[in-house]
Amino acid sequence: MTKLVYFAWVRERIGRGEEDLDLPASVVTAGDLIEHLKGLGEEYETALQFPKAIRVAINQEHVEHDEPIAGATEIGLFPPMTGG
Amino acid sequence: MSDANPTIRVQSQDFDLDGEVRALSAGRQDIGAVVTFSGLCRDEGATLSALELEHYPGMAETEMRRIAELAIARFHLIGLTAIHRFGKIAPGENIVLVIAAAPHRQAAFDGANFMMDYLKTSAPFWKKEHLRDGSSGAWVAAKDADDKAREKWL
């Protein structure tokens, strides 16, 4: 099981802040994860329809979409940051 | 020596600028320059009732500390404090505080500027607008200008 956490409009559109999912072996990279999630339902499709707008963190560190997710215990998906 | 240990906090309550500057410089005689930046919530032409700041608990602190350590190493800062609030923040209230201390002013100015440019684009915080008409407005969109501001340090 991998813990997924969502923030801001990604969280709102998916409808939950976190969940534990069993990911198939075909999901190798963070980008694969986004494509996989888009197939899980309309809410995911809506939240992730523009993958380039989605930022990914593995174990709370920023990564690019081509980063392998092997060994990840927590993966965060969220929009570009707007703090400060 | 430039092995300053940064003070990093993510909190819902307000912070006290004077108190934080005093805490940073108390009992020290090596500091020649302190630059303090605070970011406040604007009312956006009297349309905004509040900003709601969401953050990624844990990662927000980790990322702020990582950026702070980059700033300390690059500008040889001898003191650095960064505090970011979360939750609902009304116009006129504080959102973020950066205090950079160095022997001379240029490093303190640059350190504070660098810290804010990186914090805005890589610390995991998001702003949602609440409007005075009672509606919940949009999530604030990331600005290209903020990315460009960061790129000047590359």
PDB file of C-alpha atoms in Angstrom:
ATOM      1  CA  MET A   1       0.000   0.000   0.000  1.00  0.00           C
ATOM      2  CA  THR A   2       1.159   3.500  -0.810  1.00  0.00           C
ATOM      3  CA  LYS A   3      -0.145   6.545   1.031  1.00  0.00           C
ATOM      4  CA  LEU A   4      -1.276   9.288  -1.306  1.00  0.00           C
ATOM      5  CA  VAL A   5      -1.897  12.819  -0.031  1.00  0.00           C
ATOM      6  CA  TYR A   6      -3.598  15.625  -1.937  1.00  0.00           C
ATOM      7  CA  PHE A   7      -3.642  19.385  -1.376  1.00  0.00           C
ATOM      8  CA  ALA A   8      -5.501  22.509  -2.498  1.00  0.00           C
ATOM      9  CA  TRP A   9      -7.651  22.064  -5.634  1.00  0.00           C
ATOM     10  CA  VAL A  10      -6.297  18.577  -6.251  1.00  0.00           C
ATOM     11  CA  ARG A  11      -7.674  17.582  -2.815  1.00  0.00           C
ATOM     12  CA  GLU A  12     -10.981  19.360  -3.438  1.00  0.00           C
ATOM     13  CA  ARG A  13     -11.540  17.818  -6.865  1.00  0.00           C
ATOM     14  CA  ILE A  14     -10.632  14.286  -5.780  1.00  0.00           C
ATOM     15  CA  GLY A  15     -12.792  14.768  -2.710  1.00  0.00           C
ATOM     16  CA  ARG A  16     -10.386  13.537  -0.047  1.00  0.00           C
ATOM     17  CA  GLY A  17      -7.089  14.564   1.496  1.00  0.00           C
ATOM     18  CA  GLU A  18      -5.445  11.166   1.608  1.00  0.00           C
ATOM     19  CA  GLU A  19      -5.899   7.500   0.867  1.00  0.00           C
ATOM     20  CA  ASP A  20      -3.948   4.244   0.771  1.00  0.00           C
ATOM     21  CA  LEU A  21      -3.829   2.519  -2.597  1.00  0.00           C
ATOM     22  CA  ASP A  22      -2.381  -0.693  -3.958  1.00  0.00           C
ATOM     23  CA  LEU A  23      -0.579   0.338  -7.127  1.00  0.00           C
ATOM     24  CA  PRO A  24      -0.051  -2.102 -10.018  1.00  0.00           C
ATOM     25  CA  ALA A  25       3.505  -2.934 -11.058  1.00  0.00           C
ATOM     26  CA  SER A  26       2.939  -1.056 -14.316  1.00  0.00           C
ATOM     27  CA  VAL A  27       3.029   2.210 -12.354  1.00  0.00           C
ATOM     28  CA  VAL A  28       6.754   2.929 -12.390  1.00  0.00           C
ATOM     29  CA  THR A  29       7.109   6.717 -12.346  1.00  0.00           C
ATOM     30  CA  ALA A  30       5.261   9.631 -10.783  1.00  0.00           C
ATOM     31  CA  GLY A  31       3.875  10.400 -14.247  1.00  0.00           C
ATOM     32  CA  ASP A  32       2.585   6.818 -14.547  1.00  0.00           C
ATOM     33  CA  LEU A  33       0.860   7.297 -11.192  1.00  0.00           C
ATOM     34  CA  ILE A  34      -1.001  10.373 -12.444  1.00  0.00           C
ATOM     35  CA  GLU A  35      -2.159   8.488 -15.566  1.00  0.00           C
ATOM     36  CA  HIS A  36      -3.208   5.503 -13.429  1.00  0.00           C
ATOM     37  CA  LEU A  37      -5.218   7.684 -11.045  1.00  0.00           C
ATOM     38  CA  LYS A  38      -7.004   9.370 -13.962  1.00  0.00           C
ATOM     39  CA  GLY A  39      -8.528   5.975 -14.749  1.00  0.00           C
ATOM     40  CA  LEU A  40      -9.998   5.546 -11.269  1.00  0.00           C
ATOM     41  CA  GLY A  41     -13.013   7.797 -11.738  1.00  0.00           C
ATOM     42  CA  GLU A  42     -14.425  11.077 -12.907  1.00  0.00           C
ATOM     43  CA  GLU A  43     -13.181  12.998  -9.860  1.00  0.00           C
ATOM     44  CA  TYR A  44      -9.591  11.903 -10.507  1.00  0.00           C
ATOM     45  CA  GLU A  45      -9.959  12.654 -14.217  1.00  0.00           C
ATOM     46  CA  THR A  46     -11.137  16.178 -13.350  1.00  0.00           C
ATOM     47  CA  ALA A  47      -8.405  16.783 -10.780  1.00  0.00           C
ATOM     48  CA  LEU A  48      -5.576  15.496 -12.963  1.00  0.00           C
ATOM     49  CA  GLN A  49      -6.738  16.447 -16.466  1.00  0.00           C
ATOM     50  CA  PHE A  50      -3.708  18.702 -16.949  1.00  0.00           C
ATOM     51  CA  PRO A  51      -0.797  16.564 -15.700  1.00  0.00           C
ATOM     52  CA  LYS A  52       1.762  19.316 -16.349  1.00  0.00           C
ATOM     53  CA  ALA A  53       0.010  21.425 -13.711  1.00  0.00           C
ATOM     54  CA  ILE A  54       0.464  18.730 -11.082  1.00  0.00           C
ATOM     55  CA  ARG A  55       3.475  18.793  -8.759  1.00  0.00           C
ATOM     56  CA  VAL A  56       4.658  15.603  -7.113  1.00  0.00           C
ATOM     57  CA  ALA A  57       6.502  14.955  -3.854  1.00  0.00           C
ATOM     58  CA  ILE A  58       7.841  11.535  -2.885  1.00  0.00           C
ATOM     59  CA  ASN A  59       8.397  11.081   0.850  1.00  0.00           C
ATOM     60  CA  GLN A  60       7.909  14.864   1.169  1.00  0.00           C
ATOM     61  CA  GLU A  61      10.567  15.863  -1.381  1.00  0.00           C
ATOM     62  CA  HIS A  62       9.809  17.502  -4.724  1.00  0.00           C
ATOM     63  CA  VAL A  63      10.403  15.223  -7.733  1.00  0.00           C
ATOM     64  CA  GLU A  64       9.936  15.424 -11.505  1.00  0.00           C
ATOM     65  CA  HIS A  65       7.304  13.300 -13.246  1.00  0.00           C
ATOM     66  CA  ASP A  66       9.915  10.862 -14.556  1.00  0.00           C
ATOM     67  CA  GLU A  67      11.031   9.970 -11.026  1.00  0.00           C
ATOM     68  CA  PRO A  68      10.534   6.272 -10.125  1.00  0.00           C
ATOM     69  CA  ILE A  69       8.152   5.782  -7.217  1.00  0.00           C
ATOM     70  CA  ALA A  70       9.727   2.524  -6.008  1.00  0.00           C
ATOM     71  CA  GLY A  71      10.225   2.708  -2.250  1.00  0.00           C
ATOM     72  CA  ALA A  72       7.829   5.608  -1.787  1.00  0.00           C
ATOM     73  CA  THR A  73       5.850   5.436   1.441  1.00  0.00           C
ATOM     74  CA  GLU A  74       4.035   8.734   0.835  1.00  0.00           C
ATOM     75  CA  ILE A  75       3.343  10.490  -2.441  1.00  0.00           C
ATOM     76  CA  GLY A  76       1.879  13.998  -2.510  1.00  0.00           C
ATOM     77  CA  LEU A  77       0.054  15.476  -5.508  1.00  0.00           C
ATOM     78  CA  PHE A  78      -0.733  19.179  -5.560  1.00  0.00           C
ATOM     79  CA  PRO A  79      -0.894  22.348  -7.695  1.00  0.00           C
ATOM     80  CA  PRO A  80       2.026  24.774  -8.044  1.00  0.00           C
ATOM     81  CA  MET A  81       2.722  26.415  -4.699  1.00  0.00           C
ATOM     82  CA  THR A  82       1.378  29.881  -3.874  1.00  0.00           C
ATOM     83  CA  GLY A  83       2.692  30.611  -0.392  1.00  0.00           C
ATOM     84  CA  GLY A  84       4.642  33.596   0.846  1.00  0.00           C
TER      85      GLY A  84
ATOM     86  CA  MET B   1      31.654  31.536  10.914  1.00  0.00           C
ATOM     87  CA  SER B   2      28.509  31.000   8.945  1.00  0.00           C
ATOM     88  CA  ASP B   3      26.984  27.897  10.454  1.00  0.00           C
ATOM     89  CA  ALA B   4      23.822  29.672  11.545  1.00  0.00           C
ATOM     90  CA  ASN B   5      21.082  27.347  12.704  1.00  0.00           C
ATOM     91  CA  PRO B   6      17.893  28.702  11.143  1.00  0.00           C
ATOM     92  CA  THR B   7      14.702  29.143  13.126  1.00  0.00           C
ATOM     93  CA  ILE B   8      11.841  27.692  11.062  1.00  0.00           C
ATOM     94  CA  ARG B   9       8.207  27.681  12.168  1.00  0.00           C
ATOM     95  CA  VAL B  10       4.876  26.912  10.534  1.00  0.00           C
ATOM     96  CA  GLN B  11       2.048  28.056  12.770  1.00  0.00           C
ATOM     97  CA  SER B  12      -1.537  29.285  12.769  1.00  0.00           C
ATOM     98  CA  GLN B  13      -1.011  32.077  15.293  1.00  0.00           C
ATOM     99  CA  ASP B  14       0.408  35.492  14.496  1.00  0.00           C
ATOM    100  CA  PHE B  15       4.065  36.355  15.059  1.00  0.00           C
ATOM    101  CA  ASP B  16       5.690  39.396  16.634  1.00  0.00           C
ATOM    102  CA  LEU B  17       8.238  41.122  14.385  1.00  0.00           C
ATOM    103  CA  ASP B  18      10.059  42.953  17.176  1.00  0.00           C
ATOM    104  CA  GLY B  19      10.161  39.893  19.372  1.00  0.00           C
ATOM    105  CA  GLU B  20      11.545  37.715  16.610  1.00  0.00           C
ATOM    106  CA  VAL B  21      14.256  40.243  15.709  1.00  0.00           C
ATOM    107  CA  ARG B  22      15.223  40.508  19.384  1.00  0.00           C
ATOM    108  CA  ALA B  23      15.304  36.725  19.738  1.00  0.00           C
ATOM    109  CA  LEU B  24      17.629  36.479  16.740  1.00  0.00           C
ATOM    110  CA  SER B  25      20.070  39.146  17.854  1.00  0.00           C
ATOM    111  CA  ALA B  26      19.944  38.888  21.658  1.00  0.00           C
ATOM    112  CA  GLY B  27      23.353  38.736  23.300  1.00  0.00           C
ATOM    113  CA  ARG B  28      25.270  38.887  20.023  1.00  0.00           C
ATOM    114  CA  GLN B  29      27.840  41.374  18.825  1.00  0.00           C
ATOM    115  CA  ASP B  30      28.747  39.806  15.472  1.00  0.00           C
ATOM    116  CA  ILE B  31      25.638  40.984  13.589  1.00  0.00           C
ATOM    117  CA  GLY B  32      26.011  44.170  11.573  1.00  0.00           C
ATOM    118  CA  ALA B  33      22.847  43.973   9.459  1.00  0.00           C
ATOM    119  CA  VAL B  34      19.339  42.645   9.966  1.00  0.00           C
ATOM    120  CA  VAL B  35      16.840  42.639   7.100  1.00  0.00           C
ATOM    121  CA  THR B  36      13.238  41.857   8.011  1.00  0.00           C
ATOM    122  CA  PHE B  37      10.592  41.033   5.430  1.00  0.00           C
ATOM    123  CA  SER B  38       6.976  40.455   6.331  1.00  0.00           C
ATOM    124  CA  GLY B  39       4.246  39.514   3.883  1.00  0.00           C
ATOM    125  CA  LEU B  40       0.670  40.570   4.709  1.00  0.00           C
ATOM    126  CA  CYS B  41      -2.760  39.668   3.399  1.00  0.00           C
ATOM    127  CA  ARG B  42      -4.088  42.358   0.976  1.00  0.00           C
ATOM    128  CA  ASP B  43      -7.809  43.079   0.646  1.00  0.00           C
ATOM    129  CA  GLU B  44      -7.550  43.057  -3.178  1.00  0.00           C
ATOM    130  CA  GLY B  45      -9.547  46.259  -3.719  1.00  0.00           C
ATOM    131  CA  ALA B  46     -11.816  45.584  -0.717  1.00  0.00           C
ATOM    132  CA  THR B  47     -13.147  42.348  -2.261  1.00  0.00           C
ATOM    133  CA  LEU B  48     -11.371  39.854  -0.031  1.00  0.00           C
ATOM    134  CA  SER B  49     -12.536  38.793   3.432  1.00  0.00           C
ATOM    135  CA  ALA B  50      -9.741  36.310   4.071  1.00  0.00           C
ATOM    136  CA  LEU B  51      -7.074  34.117   2.583  1.00  0.00           C
ATOM    137  CA  GLU B  52      -7.060  30.499   3.636  1.00  0.00           C
ATOM    138  CA  LEU B  53      -3.532  29.108   3.733  1.00  0.00           C
ATOM    139  CA  GLU B  54      -3.231  25.355   3.303  1.00  0.00           C
ATOM    140  CA  HIS B  55       0.086  23.567   3.803  1.00  0.00           C
ATOM    141  CA  TYR B  56       1.649  20.132   3.590  1.00  0.00           C
ATOM    142  CA  PRO B  57       2.443  19.419   7.249  1.00  0.00           C
ATOM    143  CA  GLY B  58       5.985  18.184   7.699  1.00  0.00           C
ATOM    144  CA  MET B  59       7.078  18.913   4.164  1.00  0.00           C
ATOM    145  CA  ALA B  60       6.434  22.650   4.612  1.00  0.00           C
ATOM    146  CA  GLU B  61       8.909  22.851   7.508  1.00  0.00           C
ATOM    147  CA  THR B  62      11.411  20.551   5.771  1.00  0.00           C
ATOM    148  CA  GLU B  63      11.349  22.572   2.565  1.00  0.00           C
ATOM    149  CA  MET B  64      11.652  25.914   4.408  1.00  0.00           C
ATOM    150  CA  ARG B  65      14.654  24.536   6.313  1.00  0.00           C
ATOM    151  CA  ARG B  66      16.255  23.283   3.089  1.00  0.00           C
ATOM    152  CA  ILE B  67      15.866  26.730   1.469  1.00  0.00           C
ATOM    153  CA  ALA B  68      17.123  28.445   4.633  1.00  0.00           C
ATOM    154  CA  GLU B  69      20.261  26.330   4.619  1.00  0.00           C
ATOM    155  CA  LEU B  70      20.888  27.214   0.959  1.00  0.00           C
ATOM    156  CA  ALA B  71      20.536  30.913   1.837  1.00  0.00           C
ATOM    157  CA  ILE B  72      22.873  30.634   4.833  1.00  0.00           C
ATOM    158  CA  ALA B  73      25.546  28.860   2.800  1.00  0.00           C
ATOM    159  CA  ARG B  74      25.286  31.147  -0.214  1.00  0.00           C
ATOM    160  CA  PHE B  75      25.247  34.511   1.558  1.00  0.00           C
ATOM    161  CA  HIS B  76      27.175  33.509   4.705  1.00  0.00           C
ATOM    162  CA  LEU B  77      24.270  34.537   6.884  1.00  0.00           C
ATOM    163  CA  ILE B  78      24.857  34.381  10.613  1.00  0.00           C
ATOM    164  CA  GLY B  79      21.191  34.306  11.549  1.00  0.00           C
ATOM    165  CA  LEU B  80      17.959  33.409   9.754  1.00  0.00           C
ATOM    166  CA  THR B  81      14.356  33.130  10.882  1.00  0.00           C
ATOM    167  CA  ALA B  82      11.476  32.097   8.633  1.00  0.00           C
ATOM    168  CA  ILE B  83       7.909  31.805   9.910  1.00  0.00           C
ATOM    169  CA  HIS B  84       4.890  30.983   7.740  1.00  0.00           C
ATOM    170  CA  ARG B  85       1.307  30.987   8.975  1.00  0.00           C
ATOM    171  CA  PHE B  86      -1.522  28.703   7.900  1.00  0.00           C
ATOM    172  CA  GLY B  87      -5.295  28.825   8.313  1.00  0.00           C
ATOM    173  CA  LYS B  88      -7.612  31.779   7.693  1.00  0.00           C
ATOM    174  CA  ILE B  89      -5.834  35.115   7.562  1.00  0.00           C
ATOM    175  CA  ALA B  90      -7.739  38.414   7.297  1.00  0.00           C
ATOM    176  CA  PRO B  91      -6.608  41.438   5.273  1.00  0.00           C
ATOM    177  CA  GLY B  92      -4.015  43.397   7.212  1.00  0.00           C
ATOM    178  CA  GLU B  93      -2.755  40.336   9.050  1.00  0.00           C
ATOM    179  CA  ASN B  94       0.683  38.784   8.706  1.00  0.00           C
ATOM    180  CA  ILE B  95       1.318  35.733   6.511  1.00  0.00           C
ATOM    181  CA  VAL B  96       5.060  35.259   6.399  1.00  0.00           C
ATOM    182  CA  LEU B  97       8.195  36.563   8.119  1.00  0.00           C
ATOM    183  CA  VAL B  98      11.832  36.309   7.051  1.00  0.00           C
ATOM    184  CA  ILE B  99      14.675  37.785   9.088  1.00  0.00           C
ATOM    185  CA  ALA B 100      18.203  37.555   7.699  1.00  0.00           C
ATOM    186  CA  ALA B 101      21.254  38.589   9.693  1.00  0.00           C
ATOM    187  CA  ALA B 102      24.791  39.075   8.396  1.00  0.00           C
ATOM    188  CA  PRO B 103      27.906  41.089   9.217  1.00  0.00           C
ATOM    189  CA  HIS B 104      27.118  43.508   6.341  1.00  0.00           C
ATOM    190  CA  ARG B 105      23.920  44.739   4.695  1.00  0.00           C
ATOM    191  CA  GLN B 106      24.173  43.323   1.164  1.00  0.00           C
ATOM    192  CA  ALA B 107      24.275  39.722   2.346  1.00  0.00           C
ATOM    193  CA  ALA B 108      21.311  40.337   4.645  1.00  0.00           C
ATOM    194  CA  PHE B 109      19.254  41.952   1.830  1.00  0.00           C
ATOM    195  CA  ASP B 110      20.169  39.203  -0.635  1.00  0.00           C
ATOM    196  CA  GLY B 111      19.597  36.417   1.878  1.00  0.00           C
ATOM    197  CA  ALA B 112      16.089  37.632   2.716  1.00  0.00           C
ATOM    198  CA  ASN B 113      15.266  38.166  -0.972  1.00  0.00           C
ATOM    199  CA  PHE B 114      16.542  34.692  -1.945  1.00  0.00           C
ATOM    200  CA  MET B 115      14.670  33.070   0.926  1.00  0.00           C
ATOM    201  CA  MET B 116      11.367  34.648  -0.172  1.00  0.00           C
ATOM    202  CA  ASP B 117      11.852  33.891  -3.890  1.00  0.00           C
ATOM    203  CA  TYR B 118      12.453  30.215  -3.167  1.00  0.00           C
ATOM    204  CA  LEU B 119       9.854  29.968  -0.434  1.00  0.00           C
ATOM    205  CA  LYS B 120       7.130  31.289  -2.746  1.00  0.00           C
ATOM    206  CA  THR B 121       7.849  28.768  -5.493  1.00  0.00           C
ATOM    207  CA  SER B 122       8.840  25.630  -3.607  1.00  0.00           C
ATOM    208  CA  ALA B 123       7.512  25.623  -0.050  1.00  0.00           C
ATOM    209  CA  PRO B 124       4.230  23.665  -0.121  1.00  0.00           C
ATOM    210  CA  PHE B 125       1.639  26.317   0.751  1.00  0.00           C
ATOM    211  CA  TRP B 126      -1.490  27.242  -1.189  1.00  0.00           C
ATOM    212  CA  LYS B 127      -3.820  30.233  -0.884  1.00  0.00           C
ATOM    213  CA  LYS B 128      -7.574  30.172  -1.342  1.00  0.00           C
ATOM    214  CA  GLU B 129      -9.573  33.392  -1.493  1.00  0.00           C
ATOM    215  CA  HIS B 130     -12.698  33.998   0.598  1.00  0.00           C
ATOM    216  CA  LEU B 131     -14.671  36.958  -0.723  1.00  0.00           C
ATOM    217  CA  ARG B 132     -16.589  39.663   1.123  1.00  0.00           C
ATOM    218  CA  ASP B 133     -19.822  38.716  -0.645  1.00  0.00           C
ATOM    219  CA  GLY B 134     -19.676  35.455   1.302  1.00  0.00           C
ATOM    220  CA  SER B 135     -18.633  33.295  -1.610  1.00  0.00           C
ATOM    221  CA  SER B 136     -15.578  31.151  -1.691  1.00  0.00           C
ATOM    222  CA  GLY B 137     -13.337  32.379  -4.457  1.00  0.00           C
ATOM    223  CA  ALA B 138     -10.649  30.670  -6.449  1.00  0.00           C
ATOM    224  CA  TRP B 139      -7.370  29.163  -5.437  1.00  0.00           C
ATOM    225  CA  VAL B 140      -4.671  31.735  -6.114  1.00  0.00           C
ATOM    226  CA  ALA B 141      -2.806  30.794  -9.298  1.00  0.00           C
ATOM    227  CA  ALA B 142       0.961  30.512  -9.340  1.00  0.00           C
ATOM    228  CA  LYS B 143       2.569  33.472 -11.125  1.00  0.00           C
ATOM    229  CA  ASP B 144       5.209  33.298 -13.857  1.00  0.00           C
ATOM    230  CA  ALA B 145       6.720  36.407 -12.264  1.00  0.00           C
ATOM    231  CA  ASP B 146       7.468  34.372  -9.137  1.00  0.00           C
ATOM    232  CA  ASP B 147       9.265  31.705 -11.184  1.00  0.00           C
ATOM    233  CA  LYS B 148      11.242  34.431 -12.955  1.00  0.00           C
ATOM    234  CA  ALA B 149      12.132  36.009  -9.618  1.00  0.00           C
ATOM    235  CA  ARG B 150      13.607  32.698  -8.534  1.00  0.00           C
ATOM    236  CA  GLU B 151      15.472  32.161 -11.795  1.00  0.00           C
ATOM    237  CA  LYS B 152      17.556  35.281 -11.216  1.00  0.00           C
ATOM    238  CA  TRP B 153      19.464  33.342  -8.529  1.00  0.00           C
ATOM    239  CA  LEU B 154      20.471  30.488 -10.869  1.00  0.00           C
TER     240      LEU B 154
END
